Amino acid sequence: MTTILIVDDDSGTRIFLEALLQQEGYQAITAVNGQEALVRLDEGRCDLILMDIHMPVMNGYQATERLKMKYQQGRFVPVIFLTSAQTDLELARCLECGGDDFLTKPPNPIILKARIKAWLQRAELHLAMHQAHIQLRQQYMALQEMDNLRKDVEAISRHDLKSPLNGIIGCMELLLLEDVKLTQPEINKYYHLILDAANQMQEMVNMSMNLINMEQGRYEAILQPVPLLPLIHRILSNHRKLIDRKQIAIAITVDGRPVQDQRIKAFCVACRRKNLVGLNAGGVGNGPGTLIWNFQVVGGANG
């Protein structure tokens, strides 16, 4: 139901307007001054305001300025001033402070109802335009993300795929040369190079497709068991020179308890048996020359 706020310090005016609005099927709420009107707005939705000018505590000009600031970036709430003012300056100020229309008291019921209906229609149109603006902005941002994704995929195609492709072409050209006599081990070597380059290209293509699917919300994660011990050894091996140069001691813990390699291996086996869902792994500096890795079980199909 459409809700209209009546702001007037005169009880007779409030009773008259409330009866008129209820007769037209509107829900009417009232306030005796501008400050109370702002409280009513905080308490619930209001679709239109009938505002008096001269009231104690806070007048209609001040209240209108504040509520228009509040709804500046959001929905549009029309304000119709109902005033006894007769001077052009007072009537002009009704619009300068943010009011949308004004009628002199006592308002003609037919004209008042027509103005209310017209301003409510404008408010609905304003809301529809605001929602359309938000939707267009979201679509624009989505198009920008897709364009960035397209550029990323193109970069992979132009640069990352070029190297293994050149390797495949080079090996094939060498194998096809009639004047070059290769031994079978040499031929096998080139075959393996071609296979490695092809696998590398396939991995890049799969990663590109996964990236596209993730961006479009169509990526389905497939959980697979991971051999934890070889992964740890691979990390340590890749950084062995840095570890030795900085004389870093490595301490590996499971759920906060230090373990040796055999314990890690047993832990990996246990994880596979429990159909482990995931691990938390974190590296924490613990004084100079020490690095602690802690692996923590975060879920499993069997607890």
Short mmCIF file of C-alpha atoms in Angstrom, two decimals:
data_model
loop_
_atom_site.label_atom_id
_atom_site.label_comp_id
_atom_site.label_asym_id
_atom_site.label_seq_id
_atom_site.Cartn_x
_atom_site.Cartn_y
_atom_site.Cartn_z
CA MET A 1 0.00 0.00 0.00
CA THR A 2 1.22 3.51 -0.85
CA THR A 3 2.25 5.42 2.26
CA ILE A 4 2.00 9.22 2.52
CA LEU A 5 3.51 11.21 5.36
CA ILE A 6 1.58 14.27 6.62
CA VAL A 7 3.82 16.81 8.38
CA ASP A 8 1.86 19.59 10.08
CA ASP A 9 1.65 21.03 13.57
CA ASP A 10 -2.07 21.78 13.19
CA SER A 11 -4.17 18.82 14.37
CA GLY A 12 -7.20 19.87 12.31
CA THR A 13 -5.16 19.85 9.09
CA ARG A 14 -3.70 16.45 9.94
CA ILE A 15 -7.15 14.94 10.61
CA PHE A 16 -8.57 16.38 7.36
CA LEU A 17 -5.68 15.16 5.20
CA GLU A 18 -5.57 11.75 6.86
CA ALA A 19 -9.28 11.17 6.18
CA LEU A 20 -8.90 12.34 2.58
CA LEU A 21 -5.96 10.04 1.91
CA GLN A 22 -7.55 7.00 3.53
CA GLN A 23 -10.64 7.57 1.41
CA GLU A 24 -8.42 7.29 -1.69
CA GLY A 25 -6.87 4.03 -0.46
CA TYR A 26 -3.57 5.46 0.81
CA GLN A 27 -1.96 4.69 4.15
CA ALA A 28 -1.42 7.94 6.07
CA ILE A 29 1.15 8.54 8.80
CA THR A 30 1.63 11.85 10.59
CA ALA A 31 4.29 14.03 12.23
CA VAL A 32 3.91 17.34 14.08
CA ASN A 33 7.24 18.89 12.95
CA GLY A 34 10.20 18.36 10.67
CA GLN A 35 12.32 16.50 13.22
CA GLU A 36 9.54 14.00 13.90
CA ALA A 37 9.10 13.60 10.13
CA LEU A 38 12.74 12.51 9.78
CA VAL A 39 12.17 9.95 12.55
CA ARG A 40 9.12 8.59 10.70
CA LEU A 41 11.21 8.23 7.55
CA ASP A 42 13.82 6.22 9.44
CA GLU A 43 11.11 3.94 10.83
CA GLY A 44 9.72 2.81 7.50
CA ARG A 45 9.04 3.42 3.83
CA CYS A 46 7.33 6.58 2.66
CA ASP A 47 6.22 7.25 -0.92
CA LEU A 48 5.22 10.92 -0.74
CA ILE A 49 5.25 13.76 1.81
CA LEU A 50 2.76 16.55 2.40
CA MET A 51 4.83 19.21 4.18
CA ASP A 52 3.84 22.32 6.13
CA ILE A 53 6.34 25.21 6.33
CA HIS A 54 6.08 26.93 9.69
CA MET A 55 6.41 24.39 12.53
CA PRO A 56 8.20 24.33 15.89
CA VAL A 57 11.50 22.49 16.51
CA MET A 58 12.25 22.10 12.76
CA ASN A 59 10.42 23.84 9.93
CA GLY A 60 9.48 22.35 6.57
CA TYR A 61 12.37 23.95 4.69
CA GLN A 62 14.98 22.39 6.99
CA ALA A 63 13.31 18.97 7.03
CA THR A 64 13.04 18.90 3.24
CA GLU A 65 16.70 19.79 2.77
CA ARG A 66 17.75 16.96 5.08
CA LEU A 67 15.48 14.29 3.60
CA LYS A 68 16.49 15.20 0.05
CA MET A 69 20.13 14.80 1.04
CA LYS A 70 19.27 11.39 2.49
CA TYR A 71 17.59 10.17 -0.71
CA GLN A 72 19.99 11.94 -3.07
CA GLN A 73 21.62 8.73 -4.32
CA GLY A 74 18.61 6.46 -3.96
CA ARG A 75 14.88 6.53 -4.39
CA PHE A 76 12.88 9.65 -5.14
CA VAL A 77 10.35 10.79 -2.50
CA PRO A 78 8.23 13.72 -3.75
CA VAL A 79 7.53 16.59 -1.32
CA ILE A 80 4.41 18.72 -1.81
CA PHE A 81 4.31 21.82 0.38
CA LEU A 82 0.94 22.81 1.82
CA THR A 83 1.34 26.37 2.98
CA SER A 84 -0.49 29.49 3.99
CA ALA A 85 2.36 31.58 2.57
CA GLN A 86 1.31 34.13 -0.01
CA THR A 87 4.59 35.85 -0.94
CA ASP A 88 6.50 34.80 -4.02
CA LEU A 89 9.73 34.50 -2.00
CA GLU A 90 8.23 31.97 0.39
CA LEU A 91 6.72 29.94 -2.43
CA ALA A 92 10.00 30.02 -4.37
CA ARG A 93 11.89 28.80 -1.32
CA CYS A 94 9.63 25.74 -1.24
CA LEU A 95 11.30 24.66 -4.48
CA GLU A 96 14.78 25.93 -3.66
CA CYS A 97 15.04 23.73 -0.53
CA GLY A 98 14.19 20.61 -2.54
CA GLY A 99 10.41 20.62 -2.63
CA ASP A 100 8.77 19.34 -5.79
CA ASP A 101 5.42 21.18 -5.70
CA PHE A 102 3.27 23.41 -3.50
CA LEU A 103 -0.38 24.15 -2.85
CA THR A 104 -1.86 26.88 -0.73
CA LYS A 105 -4.04 26.09 2.30
CA PRO A 106 -6.73 25.02 2.41
CA PRO A 107 -6.01 22.78 -0.59
CA ASN A 108 -8.71 21.92 -3.07
CA PRO A 109 -9.32 18.15 -2.53
CA ILE A 110 -9.69 17.44 -6.27
CA ILE A 111 -6.47 19.27 -7.19
CA LEU A 112 -4.60 17.76 -4.23
CA LYS A 113 -5.59 14.21 -5.22
CA ALA A 114 -4.57 14.88 -8.84
CA ARG A 115 -1.18 16.27 -7.78
CA ILE A 116 -0.56 13.30 -5.47
CA LYS A 117 -1.38 10.82 -8.23
CA ALA A 118 0.86 12.62 -10.74
CA TRP A 119 3.84 12.77 -8.38
CA LEU A 120 3.46 9.12 -7.39
CA GLN A 121 3.59 8.18 -11.07
CA ARG A 122 6.76 10.24 -11.47
CA ALA A 123 8.28 8.51 -8.45
CA GLU A 124 7.55 5.09 -9.99
CA LEU A 125 9.14 6.21 -13.26
CA HIS A 126 12.19 7.52 -11.38
CA LEU A 127 12.54 4.20 -9.54
CA ALA A 128 12.29 2.24 -12.81
CA MET A 129 14.96 4.45 -14.40
CA HIS A 130 17.20 4.08 -11.36
CA GLN A 131 16.90 0.28 -11.45
CA ALA A 132 17.54 0.28 -15.20
CA HIS A 133 20.66 2.39 -14.62
CA ILE A 134 21.95 -0.10 -12.04
CA GLN A 135 21.25 -3.01 -14.37
CA LEU A 136 23.01 -1.30 -17.29
CA ARG A 137 26.01 -0.55 -15.08
CA GLN A 138 26.19 -4.20 -13.98
CA GLN A 139 25.97 -5.35 -17.60
CA TYR A 140 28.69 -2.87 -18.57
CA MET A 141 30.98 -4.15 -15.81
CA ALA A 142 30.28 -7.74 -16.88
CA LEU A 143 31.18 -6.84 -20.48
CA GLN A 144 34.37 -5.20 -19.27
CA GLU A 145 35.31 -8.35 -17.35
CA MET A 146 34.60 -10.48 -20.41
CA ASP A 147 36.72 -8.14 -22.54
CA ASN A 148 39.59 -8.41 -20.05
CA LEU A 149 39.20 -12.18 -20.07
CA ARG A 150 39.28 -12.21 -23.88
CA LYS A 151 42.49 -10.18 -23.82
CA ASP A 152 44.04 -12.59 -21.32
CA VAL A 153 43.16 -15.57 -23.49
CA GLU A 154 44.51 -13.80 -26.57
CA ALA A 155 47.75 -13.08 -24.71
CA ILE A 156 48.07 -16.76 -23.86
CA SER A 157 47.42 -17.68 -27.48
CA ARG A 158 49.94 -15.19 -28.84
CA HIS A 159 52.77 -15.65 -26.38
CA ASP A 160 52.52 -18.67 -24.09
CA LEU A 161 51.41 -21.09 -26.80
CA LYS A 162 53.96 -19.79 -29.27
CA SER A 163 56.99 -21.29 -27.55
CA PRO A 164 55.87 -24.96 -27.38
CA LEU A 165 54.35 -24.67 -30.85
CA ASN A 166 57.67 -23.47 -32.26
CA GLY A 167 59.33 -26.40 -30.52
CA ILE A 168 56.96 -28.87 -32.16
CA ILE A 169 57.45 -27.29 -35.58
CA GLY A 170 61.24 -27.27 -35.19
CA CYS A 171 61.41 -30.93 -34.14
CA MET A 172 59.12 -32.02 -36.98
CA GLU A 173 61.12 -30.09 -39.57
CA LEU A 174 64.31 -31.70 -38.29
CA LEU A 175 62.78 -35.17 -38.43
CA LEU A 176 61.60 -34.59 -42.01
CA LEU A 177 64.99 -33.55 -43.33
CA GLU A 178 66.19 -36.25 -45.72
CA ASP A 179 69.87 -35.33 -45.61
CA VAL A 180 70.06 -35.62 -41.80
CA LYS A 181 70.61 -39.14 -40.57
CA LEU A 182 69.37 -39.59 -37.01
CA THR A 183 69.81 -42.58 -34.81
CA GLN A 184 66.79 -44.19 -33.22
CA PRO A 185 67.63 -42.81 -29.75
CA GLU A 186 67.88 -39.31 -31.27
CA ILE A 187 64.54 -39.79 -33.05
CA ASN A 188 62.96 -40.96 -29.79
CA LYS A 189 64.39 -37.89 -28.06
CA TYR A 190 62.66 -35.58 -30.55
CA TYR A 191 59.43 -37.54 -30.22
CA HIS A 192 59.53 -36.97 -26.46
CA LEU A 193 60.23 -33.27 -26.98
CA ILE A 194 57.22 -33.04 -29.30
CA LEU A 195 55.05 -34.91 -26.79
CA ASP A 196 56.17 -32.67 -23.91
CA ALA A 197 55.46 -29.52 -25.95
CA ALA A 198 52.03 -30.84 -26.96
CA ASN A 199 51.19 -31.66 -23.34
CA GLN A 200 52.29 -28.17 -22.35
CA MET A 201 50.01 -26.65 -24.98
CA GLN A 202 47.10 -28.83 -23.86
CA GLU A 203 47.63 -27.72 -20.26
CA MET A 204 47.60 -24.07 -21.33
CA VAL A 205 44.39 -24.55 -23.32
CA ASN A 206 42.74 -26.31 -20.38
CA MET A 207 43.80 -23.51 -18.04
CA SER A 208 42.35 -20.94 -20.45
CA MET A 209 39.05 -22.82 -20.62
CA ASN A 210 38.96 -23.13 -16.84
CA LEU A 211 39.56 -19.39 -16.57
CA ILE A 212 36.67 -18.68 -18.94
CA ASN A 213 34.36 -21.06 -17.07
CA MET A 214 35.29 -19.52 -13.70
CA GLU A 215 34.61 -16.01 -14.96
CA GLN A 216 31.23 -17.11 -16.34
CA GLY A 217 30.33 -19.05 -13.18
CA ARG A 218 30.30 -22.41 -15.00
CA TYR A 219 33.41 -23.93 -13.45
CA GLU A 220 32.84 -27.14 -11.53
CA ALA A 221 35.58 -28.01 -9.06
CA ILE A 222 36.63 -31.67 -9.11
CA LEU A 223 38.25 -32.77 -5.86
CA GLN A 224 41.11 -35.22 -6.25
CA PRO A 225 43.58 -36.74 -3.77
CA VAL A 226 46.95 -34.99 -3.72
CA PRO A 227 50.19 -36.78 -2.72
CA LEU A 228 51.32 -34.38 -0.04
CA LEU A 229 54.83 -35.71 0.57
CA PRO A 230 56.11 -35.31 -3.02
CA LEU A 231 54.59 -31.83 -3.09
CA ILE A 232 56.49 -30.81 0.04
CA HIS A 233 59.73 -32.27 -1.30
CA ARG A 234 59.22 -30.49 -4.63
CA ILE A 235 58.76 -27.13 -2.89
CA LEU A 236 61.86 -27.69 -0.79
CA SER A 237 63.86 -28.82 -3.82
CA ASN A 238 62.86 -25.76 -5.88
CA HIS A 239 64.00 -23.45 -3.09
CA ARG A 240 66.96 -25.48 -1.86
CA LYS A 241 69.60 -22.91 -2.90
CA LEU A 242 67.78 -20.10 -1.12
CA ILE A 243 67.23 -22.28 1.97
CA ASP A 244 70.90 -23.25 2.13
CA ARG A 245 72.13 -19.71 1.49
CA LYS A 246 69.98 -18.23 4.25
CA GLN A 247 70.58 -21.25 6.48
CA ILE A 248 66.87 -21.73 7.08
CA ALA A 249 65.76 -24.67 9.21
CA ILE A 250 62.53 -26.34 8.06
CA ALA A 251 60.04 -27.64 10.60
CA ILE A 252 56.88 -29.38 9.37
CA THR A 253 53.93 -29.89 11.71
CA VAL A 254 50.53 -31.58 11.42
CA ASP A 255 47.81 -30.02 13.57
CA GLY A 256 50.57 -28.23 15.47
CA ARG A 257 52.66 -31.36 16.21
CA PRO A 258 56.18 -31.66 14.71
CA VAL A 259 56.59 -34.63 12.35
CA GLN A 260 59.40 -36.29 10.42
CA ASP A 261 59.23 -37.60 6.86
CA GLN A 262 57.80 -40.98 7.92
CA ARG A 263 55.11 -39.25 9.93
CA ILE A 264 54.27 -37.08 6.93
CA LYS A 265 54.02 -40.16 4.71
CA ALA A 266 51.71 -41.84 7.22
CA PHE A 267 49.65 -38.69 7.43
CA CYS A 268 49.27 -38.61 3.62
CA VAL A 269 48.11 -42.21 3.60
CA ALA A 270 45.60 -41.46 6.37
CA CYS A 271 44.29 -38.47 4.41
CA ARG A 272 43.69 -40.61 1.34
CA ARG A 273 41.92 -43.25 3.42
CA LYS A 274 39.69 -40.60 5.00
CA ASN A 275 38.85 -39.12 1.60
CA LEU A 276 40.19 -35.79 2.81
CA VAL A 277 38.36 -32.74 1.51
CA GLY A 278 41.00 -30.12 2.17
CA LEU A 279 44.04 -28.92 4.07
CA ASN A 280 45.10 -25.61 5.49
CA ALA A 281 48.81 -25.01 4.99
CA GLY A 282 50.61 -21.98 6.27
CA GLY A 283 54.22 -20.86 6.63
CA VAL A 284 55.01 -18.85 9.76
CA GLY A 285 58.32 -17.20 10.60
CA ASN A 286 59.45 -18.20 14.07
CA GLY A 287 62.62 -16.23 14.70
CA PRO A 288 65.67 -15.81 12.42
CA GLY A 289 66.51 -18.75 10.22
CA THR A 290 63.41 -20.83 10.99
CA LEU A 291 60.38 -21.61 8.84
CA ILE A 292 57.44 -23.62 10.18
CA TRP A 293 54.86 -25.24 7.91
CA ASN A 294 51.70 -26.39 9.63
CA PHE A 295 49.17 -28.63 7.86
CA GLN A 296 45.70 -28.84 9.40
CA VAL A 297 42.82 -31.10 8.45
CA VAL A 298 39.79 -28.93 7.63
CA GLY A 299 37.24 -31.51 6.52
CA GLY A 300 36.65 -35.03 5.31
CA ALA A 301 33.89 -37.29 4.14
CA ASN A 302 34.40 -39.52 7.15
CA GLY A 303 35.14 -36.81 9.71
#
